[in-house]
mmCIF file of N, CA and C in Angstrom:
data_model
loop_
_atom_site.group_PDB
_atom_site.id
_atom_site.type_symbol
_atom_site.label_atom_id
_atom_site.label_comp_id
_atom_site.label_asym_id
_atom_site.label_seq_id
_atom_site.Cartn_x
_atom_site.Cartn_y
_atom_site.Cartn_z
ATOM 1 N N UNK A 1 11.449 5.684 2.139
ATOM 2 C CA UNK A 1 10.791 4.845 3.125
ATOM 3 C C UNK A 1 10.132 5.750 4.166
ATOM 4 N N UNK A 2 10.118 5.547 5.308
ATOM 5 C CA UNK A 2 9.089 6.053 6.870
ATOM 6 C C UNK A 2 10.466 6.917 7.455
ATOM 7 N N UNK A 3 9.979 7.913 7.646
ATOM 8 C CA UNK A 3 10.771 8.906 8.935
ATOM 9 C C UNK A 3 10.124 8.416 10.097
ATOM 10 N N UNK A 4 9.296 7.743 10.043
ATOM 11 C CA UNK A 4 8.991 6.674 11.803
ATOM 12 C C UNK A 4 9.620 5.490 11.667
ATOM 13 N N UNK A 5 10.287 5.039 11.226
ATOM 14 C CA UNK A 5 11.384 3.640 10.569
ATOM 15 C C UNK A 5 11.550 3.182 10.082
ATOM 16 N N UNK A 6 12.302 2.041 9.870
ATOM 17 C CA UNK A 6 13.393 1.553 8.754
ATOM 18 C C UNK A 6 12.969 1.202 8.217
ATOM 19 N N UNK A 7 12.408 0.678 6.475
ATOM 20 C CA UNK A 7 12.159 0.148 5.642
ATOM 21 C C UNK A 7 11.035 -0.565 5.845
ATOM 22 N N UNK A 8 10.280 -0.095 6.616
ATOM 23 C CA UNK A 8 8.487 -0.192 6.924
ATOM 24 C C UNK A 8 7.623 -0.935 5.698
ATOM 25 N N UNK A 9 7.676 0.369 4.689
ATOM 26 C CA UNK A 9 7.136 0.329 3.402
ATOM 27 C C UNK A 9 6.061 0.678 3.663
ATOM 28 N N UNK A 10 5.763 1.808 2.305
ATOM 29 C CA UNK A 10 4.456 2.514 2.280
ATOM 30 C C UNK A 10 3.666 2.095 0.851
ATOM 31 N N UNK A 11 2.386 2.496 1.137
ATOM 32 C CA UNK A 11 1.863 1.975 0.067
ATOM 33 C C UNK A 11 0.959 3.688 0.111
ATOM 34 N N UNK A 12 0.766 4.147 -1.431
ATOM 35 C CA UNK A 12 0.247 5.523 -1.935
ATOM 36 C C UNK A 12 -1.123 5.414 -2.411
ATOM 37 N N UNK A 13 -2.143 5.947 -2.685
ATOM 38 C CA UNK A 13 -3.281 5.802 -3.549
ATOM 39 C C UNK A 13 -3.551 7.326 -3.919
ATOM 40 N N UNK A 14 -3.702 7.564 -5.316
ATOM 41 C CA UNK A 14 -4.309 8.426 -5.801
ATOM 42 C C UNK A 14 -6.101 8.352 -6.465
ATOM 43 N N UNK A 15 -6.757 8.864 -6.145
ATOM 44 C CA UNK A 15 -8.104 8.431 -6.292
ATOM 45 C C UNK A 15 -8.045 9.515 -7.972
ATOM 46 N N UNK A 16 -7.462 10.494 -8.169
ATOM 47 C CA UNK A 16 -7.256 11.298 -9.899
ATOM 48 C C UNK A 16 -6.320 12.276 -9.689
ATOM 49 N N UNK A 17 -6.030 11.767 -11.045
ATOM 50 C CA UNK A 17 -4.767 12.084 -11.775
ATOM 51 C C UNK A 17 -5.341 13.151 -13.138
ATOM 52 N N UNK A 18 -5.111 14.597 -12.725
ATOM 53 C CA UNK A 18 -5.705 15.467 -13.757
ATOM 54 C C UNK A 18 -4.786 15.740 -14.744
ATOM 55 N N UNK A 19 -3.485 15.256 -14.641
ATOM 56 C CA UNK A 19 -2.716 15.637 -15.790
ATOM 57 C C UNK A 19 -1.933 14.184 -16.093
ATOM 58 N N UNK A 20 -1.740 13.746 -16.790
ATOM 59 C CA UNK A 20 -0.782 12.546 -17.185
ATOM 60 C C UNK A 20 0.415 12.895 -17.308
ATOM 61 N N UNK A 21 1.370 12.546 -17.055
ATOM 62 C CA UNK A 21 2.782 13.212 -17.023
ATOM 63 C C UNK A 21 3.413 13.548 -15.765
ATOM 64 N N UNK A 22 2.442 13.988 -15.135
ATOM 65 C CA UNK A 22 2.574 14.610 -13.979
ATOM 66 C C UNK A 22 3.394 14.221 -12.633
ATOM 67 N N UNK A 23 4.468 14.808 -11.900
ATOM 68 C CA UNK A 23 4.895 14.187 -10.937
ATOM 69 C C UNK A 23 4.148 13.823 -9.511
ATOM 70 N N UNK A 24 4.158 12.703 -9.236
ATOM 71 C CA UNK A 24 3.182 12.628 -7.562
ATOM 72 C C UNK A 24 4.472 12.734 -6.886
ATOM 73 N N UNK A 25 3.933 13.131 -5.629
ATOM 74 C CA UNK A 25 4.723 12.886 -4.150
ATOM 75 C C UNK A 25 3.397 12.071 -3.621
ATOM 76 N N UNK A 26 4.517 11.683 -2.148
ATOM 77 C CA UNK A 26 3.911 10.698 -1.151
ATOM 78 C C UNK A 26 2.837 12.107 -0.672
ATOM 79 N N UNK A 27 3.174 13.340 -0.186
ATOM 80 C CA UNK A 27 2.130 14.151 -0.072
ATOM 81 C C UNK A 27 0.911 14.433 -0.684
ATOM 82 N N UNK A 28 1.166 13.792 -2.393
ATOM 83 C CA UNK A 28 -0.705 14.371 -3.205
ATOM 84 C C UNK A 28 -1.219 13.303 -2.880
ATOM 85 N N UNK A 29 -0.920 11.711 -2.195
ATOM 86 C CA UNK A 29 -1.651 10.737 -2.153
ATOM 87 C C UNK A 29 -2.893 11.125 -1.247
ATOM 88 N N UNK A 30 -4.020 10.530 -1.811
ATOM 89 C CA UNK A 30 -5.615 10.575 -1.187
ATOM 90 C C UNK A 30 -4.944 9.538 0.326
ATOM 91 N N UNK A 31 -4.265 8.546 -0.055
ATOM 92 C CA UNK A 31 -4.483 7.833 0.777
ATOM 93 C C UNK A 31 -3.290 7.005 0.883
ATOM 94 N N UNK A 32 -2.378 6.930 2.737
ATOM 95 C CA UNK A 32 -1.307 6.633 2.756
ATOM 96 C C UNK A 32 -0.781 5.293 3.505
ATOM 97 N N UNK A 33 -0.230 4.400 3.120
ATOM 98 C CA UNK A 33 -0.616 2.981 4.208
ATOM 99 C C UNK A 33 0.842 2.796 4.473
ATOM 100 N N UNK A 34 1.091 2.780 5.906
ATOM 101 C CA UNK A 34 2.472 2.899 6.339
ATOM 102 C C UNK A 34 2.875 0.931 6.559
ATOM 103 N N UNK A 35 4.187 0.576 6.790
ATOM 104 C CA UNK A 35 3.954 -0.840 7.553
ATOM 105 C C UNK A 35 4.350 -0.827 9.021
ATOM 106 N N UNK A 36 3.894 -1.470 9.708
ATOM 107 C CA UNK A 36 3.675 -1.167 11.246
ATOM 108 C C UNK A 36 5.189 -1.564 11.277
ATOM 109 N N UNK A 37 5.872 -2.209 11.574
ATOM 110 C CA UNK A 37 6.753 -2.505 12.327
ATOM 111 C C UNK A 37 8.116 -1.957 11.231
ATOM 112 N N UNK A 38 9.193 -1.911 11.837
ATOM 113 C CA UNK A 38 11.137 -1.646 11.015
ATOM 114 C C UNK A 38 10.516 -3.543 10.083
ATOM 115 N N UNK A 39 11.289 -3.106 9.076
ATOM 116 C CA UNK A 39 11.578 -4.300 8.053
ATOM 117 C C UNK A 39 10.325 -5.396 7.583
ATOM 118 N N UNK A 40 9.422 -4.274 7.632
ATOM 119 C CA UNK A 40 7.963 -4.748 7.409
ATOM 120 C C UNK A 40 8.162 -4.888 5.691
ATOM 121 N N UNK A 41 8.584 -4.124 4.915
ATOM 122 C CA UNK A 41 8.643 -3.922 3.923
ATOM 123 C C UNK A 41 7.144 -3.433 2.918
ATOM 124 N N UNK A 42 6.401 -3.048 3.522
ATOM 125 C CA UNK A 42 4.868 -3.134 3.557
ATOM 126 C C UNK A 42 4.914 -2.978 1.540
ATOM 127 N N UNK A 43 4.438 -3.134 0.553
ATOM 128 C CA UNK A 43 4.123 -2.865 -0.917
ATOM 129 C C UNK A 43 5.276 -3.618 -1.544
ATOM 130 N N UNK A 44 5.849 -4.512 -0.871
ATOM 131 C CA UNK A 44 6.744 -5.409 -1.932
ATOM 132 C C UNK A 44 6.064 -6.099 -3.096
ATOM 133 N N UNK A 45 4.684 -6.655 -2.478
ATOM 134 C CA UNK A 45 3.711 -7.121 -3.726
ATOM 135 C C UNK A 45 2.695 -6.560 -3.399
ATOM 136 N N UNK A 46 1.598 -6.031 -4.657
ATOM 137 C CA UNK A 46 0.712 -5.119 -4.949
ATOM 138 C C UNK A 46 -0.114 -5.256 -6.188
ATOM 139 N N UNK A 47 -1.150 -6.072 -6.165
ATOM 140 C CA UNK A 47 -2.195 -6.288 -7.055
ATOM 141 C C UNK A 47 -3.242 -6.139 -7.057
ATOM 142 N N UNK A 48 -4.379 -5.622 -8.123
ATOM 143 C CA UNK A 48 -5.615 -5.877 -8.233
ATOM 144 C C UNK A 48 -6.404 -5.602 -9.216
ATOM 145 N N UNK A 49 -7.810 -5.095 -8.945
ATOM 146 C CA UNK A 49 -8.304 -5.483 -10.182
ATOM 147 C C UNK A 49 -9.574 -6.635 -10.282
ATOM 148 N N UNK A 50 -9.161 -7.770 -8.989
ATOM 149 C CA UNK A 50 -10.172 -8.590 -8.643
ATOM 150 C C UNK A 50 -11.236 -7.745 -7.563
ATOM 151 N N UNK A 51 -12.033 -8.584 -7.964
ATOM 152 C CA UNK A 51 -13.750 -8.280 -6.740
ATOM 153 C C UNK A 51 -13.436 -9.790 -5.682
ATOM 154 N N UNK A 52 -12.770 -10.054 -4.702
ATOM 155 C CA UNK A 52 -12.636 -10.948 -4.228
ATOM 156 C C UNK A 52 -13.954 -11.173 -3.374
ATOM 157 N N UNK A 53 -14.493 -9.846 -2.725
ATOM 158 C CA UNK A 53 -15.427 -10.160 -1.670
ATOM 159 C C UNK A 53 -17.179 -10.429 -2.607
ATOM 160 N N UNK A 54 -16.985 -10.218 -4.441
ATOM 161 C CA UNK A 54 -18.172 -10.408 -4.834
ATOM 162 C C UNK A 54 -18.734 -8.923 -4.415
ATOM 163 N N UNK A 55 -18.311 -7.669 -4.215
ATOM 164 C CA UNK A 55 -19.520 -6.727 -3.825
ATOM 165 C C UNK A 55 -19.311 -5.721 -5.248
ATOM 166 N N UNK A 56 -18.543 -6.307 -6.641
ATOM 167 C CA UNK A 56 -18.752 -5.388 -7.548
ATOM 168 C C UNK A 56 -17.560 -4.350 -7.668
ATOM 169 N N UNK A 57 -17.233 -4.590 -6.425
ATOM 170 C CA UNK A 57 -15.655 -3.309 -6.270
ATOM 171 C C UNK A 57 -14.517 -4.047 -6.575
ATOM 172 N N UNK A 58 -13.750 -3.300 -7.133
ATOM 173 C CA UNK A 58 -11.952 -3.932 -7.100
ATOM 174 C C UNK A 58 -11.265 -4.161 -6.285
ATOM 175 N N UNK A 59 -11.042 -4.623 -5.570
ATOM 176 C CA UNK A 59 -10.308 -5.149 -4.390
ATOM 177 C C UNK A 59 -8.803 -5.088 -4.580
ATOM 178 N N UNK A 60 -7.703 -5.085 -3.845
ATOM 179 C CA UNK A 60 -6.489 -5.009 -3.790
ATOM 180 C C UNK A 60 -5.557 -5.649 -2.953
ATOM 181 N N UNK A 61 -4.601 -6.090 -3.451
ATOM 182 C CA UNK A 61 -4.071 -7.267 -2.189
ATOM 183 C C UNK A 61 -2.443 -6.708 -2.452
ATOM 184 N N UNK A 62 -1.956 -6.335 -0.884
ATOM 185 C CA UNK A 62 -0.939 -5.624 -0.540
ATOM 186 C C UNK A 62 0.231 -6.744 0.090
ATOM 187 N N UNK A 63 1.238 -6.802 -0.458
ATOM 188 C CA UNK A 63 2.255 -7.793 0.256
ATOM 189 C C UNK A 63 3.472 -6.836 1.416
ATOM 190 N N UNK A 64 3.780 -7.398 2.634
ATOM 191 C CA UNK A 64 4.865 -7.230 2.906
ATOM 192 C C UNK A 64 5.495 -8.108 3.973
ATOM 193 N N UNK A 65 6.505 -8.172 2.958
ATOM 194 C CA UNK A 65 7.159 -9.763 2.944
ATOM 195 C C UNK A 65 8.076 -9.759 4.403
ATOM 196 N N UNK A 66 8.286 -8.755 5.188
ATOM 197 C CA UNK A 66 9.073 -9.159 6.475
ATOM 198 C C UNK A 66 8.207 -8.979 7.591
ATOM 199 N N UNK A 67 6.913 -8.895 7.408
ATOM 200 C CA UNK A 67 5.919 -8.830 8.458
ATOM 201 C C UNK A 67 6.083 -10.008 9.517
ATOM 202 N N UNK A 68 6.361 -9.820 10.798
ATOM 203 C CA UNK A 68 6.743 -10.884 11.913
ATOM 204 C C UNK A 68 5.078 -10.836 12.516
ATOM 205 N N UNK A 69 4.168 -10.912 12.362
ATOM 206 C CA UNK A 69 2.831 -11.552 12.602
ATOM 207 C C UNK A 69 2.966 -12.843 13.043
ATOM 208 N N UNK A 70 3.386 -13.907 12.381
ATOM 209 C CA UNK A 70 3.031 -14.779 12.673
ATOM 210 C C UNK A 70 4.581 -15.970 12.720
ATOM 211 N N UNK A 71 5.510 -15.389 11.972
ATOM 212 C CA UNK A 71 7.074 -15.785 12.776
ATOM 213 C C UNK A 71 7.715 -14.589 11.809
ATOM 214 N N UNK A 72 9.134 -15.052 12.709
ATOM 215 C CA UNK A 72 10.142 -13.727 11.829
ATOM 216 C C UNK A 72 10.034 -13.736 10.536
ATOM 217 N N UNK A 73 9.870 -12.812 9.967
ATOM 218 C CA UNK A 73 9.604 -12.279 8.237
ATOM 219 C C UNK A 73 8.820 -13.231 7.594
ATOM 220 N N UNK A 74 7.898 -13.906 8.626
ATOM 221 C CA UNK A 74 7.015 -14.860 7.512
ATOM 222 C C UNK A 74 6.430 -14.189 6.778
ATOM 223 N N UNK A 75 5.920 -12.735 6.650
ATOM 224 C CA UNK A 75 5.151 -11.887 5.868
ATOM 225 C C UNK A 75 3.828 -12.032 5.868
ATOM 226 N N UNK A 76 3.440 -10.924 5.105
ATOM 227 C CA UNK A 76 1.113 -10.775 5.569
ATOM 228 C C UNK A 76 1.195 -10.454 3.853
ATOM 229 N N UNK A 77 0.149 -10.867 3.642
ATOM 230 C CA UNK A 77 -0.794 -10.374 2.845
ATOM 231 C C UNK A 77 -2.258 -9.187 3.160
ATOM 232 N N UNK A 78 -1.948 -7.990 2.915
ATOM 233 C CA UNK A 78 -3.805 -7.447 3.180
ATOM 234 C C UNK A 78 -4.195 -6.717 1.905
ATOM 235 N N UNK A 79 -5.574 -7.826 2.574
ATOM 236 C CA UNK A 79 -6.522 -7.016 1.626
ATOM 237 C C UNK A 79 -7.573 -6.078 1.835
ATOM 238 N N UNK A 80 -7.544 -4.910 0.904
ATOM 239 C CA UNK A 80 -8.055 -4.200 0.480
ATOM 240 C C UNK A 80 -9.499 -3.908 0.208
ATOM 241 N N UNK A 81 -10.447 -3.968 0.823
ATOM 242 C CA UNK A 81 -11.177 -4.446 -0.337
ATOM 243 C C UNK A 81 -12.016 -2.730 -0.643
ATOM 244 N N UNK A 82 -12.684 -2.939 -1.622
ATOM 245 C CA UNK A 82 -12.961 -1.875 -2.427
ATOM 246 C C UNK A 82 -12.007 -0.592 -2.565
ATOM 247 N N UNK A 83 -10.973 -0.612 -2.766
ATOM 248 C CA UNK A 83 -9.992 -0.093 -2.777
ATOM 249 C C UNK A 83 -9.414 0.730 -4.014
#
């Protein structure tokens, strides 16, 4: 999880992968998405593949399910887009 707190949840992106097999760390990621708050759980759900916005790109939709946004752990959805 976050050495800035508790069970946040991170989400990784590798933009290439030159060897298959290969081990990643959270360090080779191109790109690192922390969750703002303790018990955010940020990458509990993680899909894509869709063009939601129509611009041709794959879009990505990130769950984390204890996000207090809008009440305690009601959770967020974000999206991604061209991602």
């Amino acid at each position: 999880d976050s050495t800035a707190g508790t069970y946040r949840g991170v989400v990784f992106r590798y933009d290439y992968v030159s060897t298959w097999g290969t081990s990643l760390t959270g360090t080779d990621a191109d790109v690192t998405l922390w969750g703002v708050a303790d018990e955010d759980y940020l990458g509990t759900g993680l899909t894509g593949g869709a063009d939601i916005d129509g611009d041709g790109k794959e879009d990505v939709l990130v769950g984390a399910m204890g996000q207090d946004g809008g009440a305690t752990d009601g959770g967020a959805i974000y999206v991604l887009l061209g991602w």
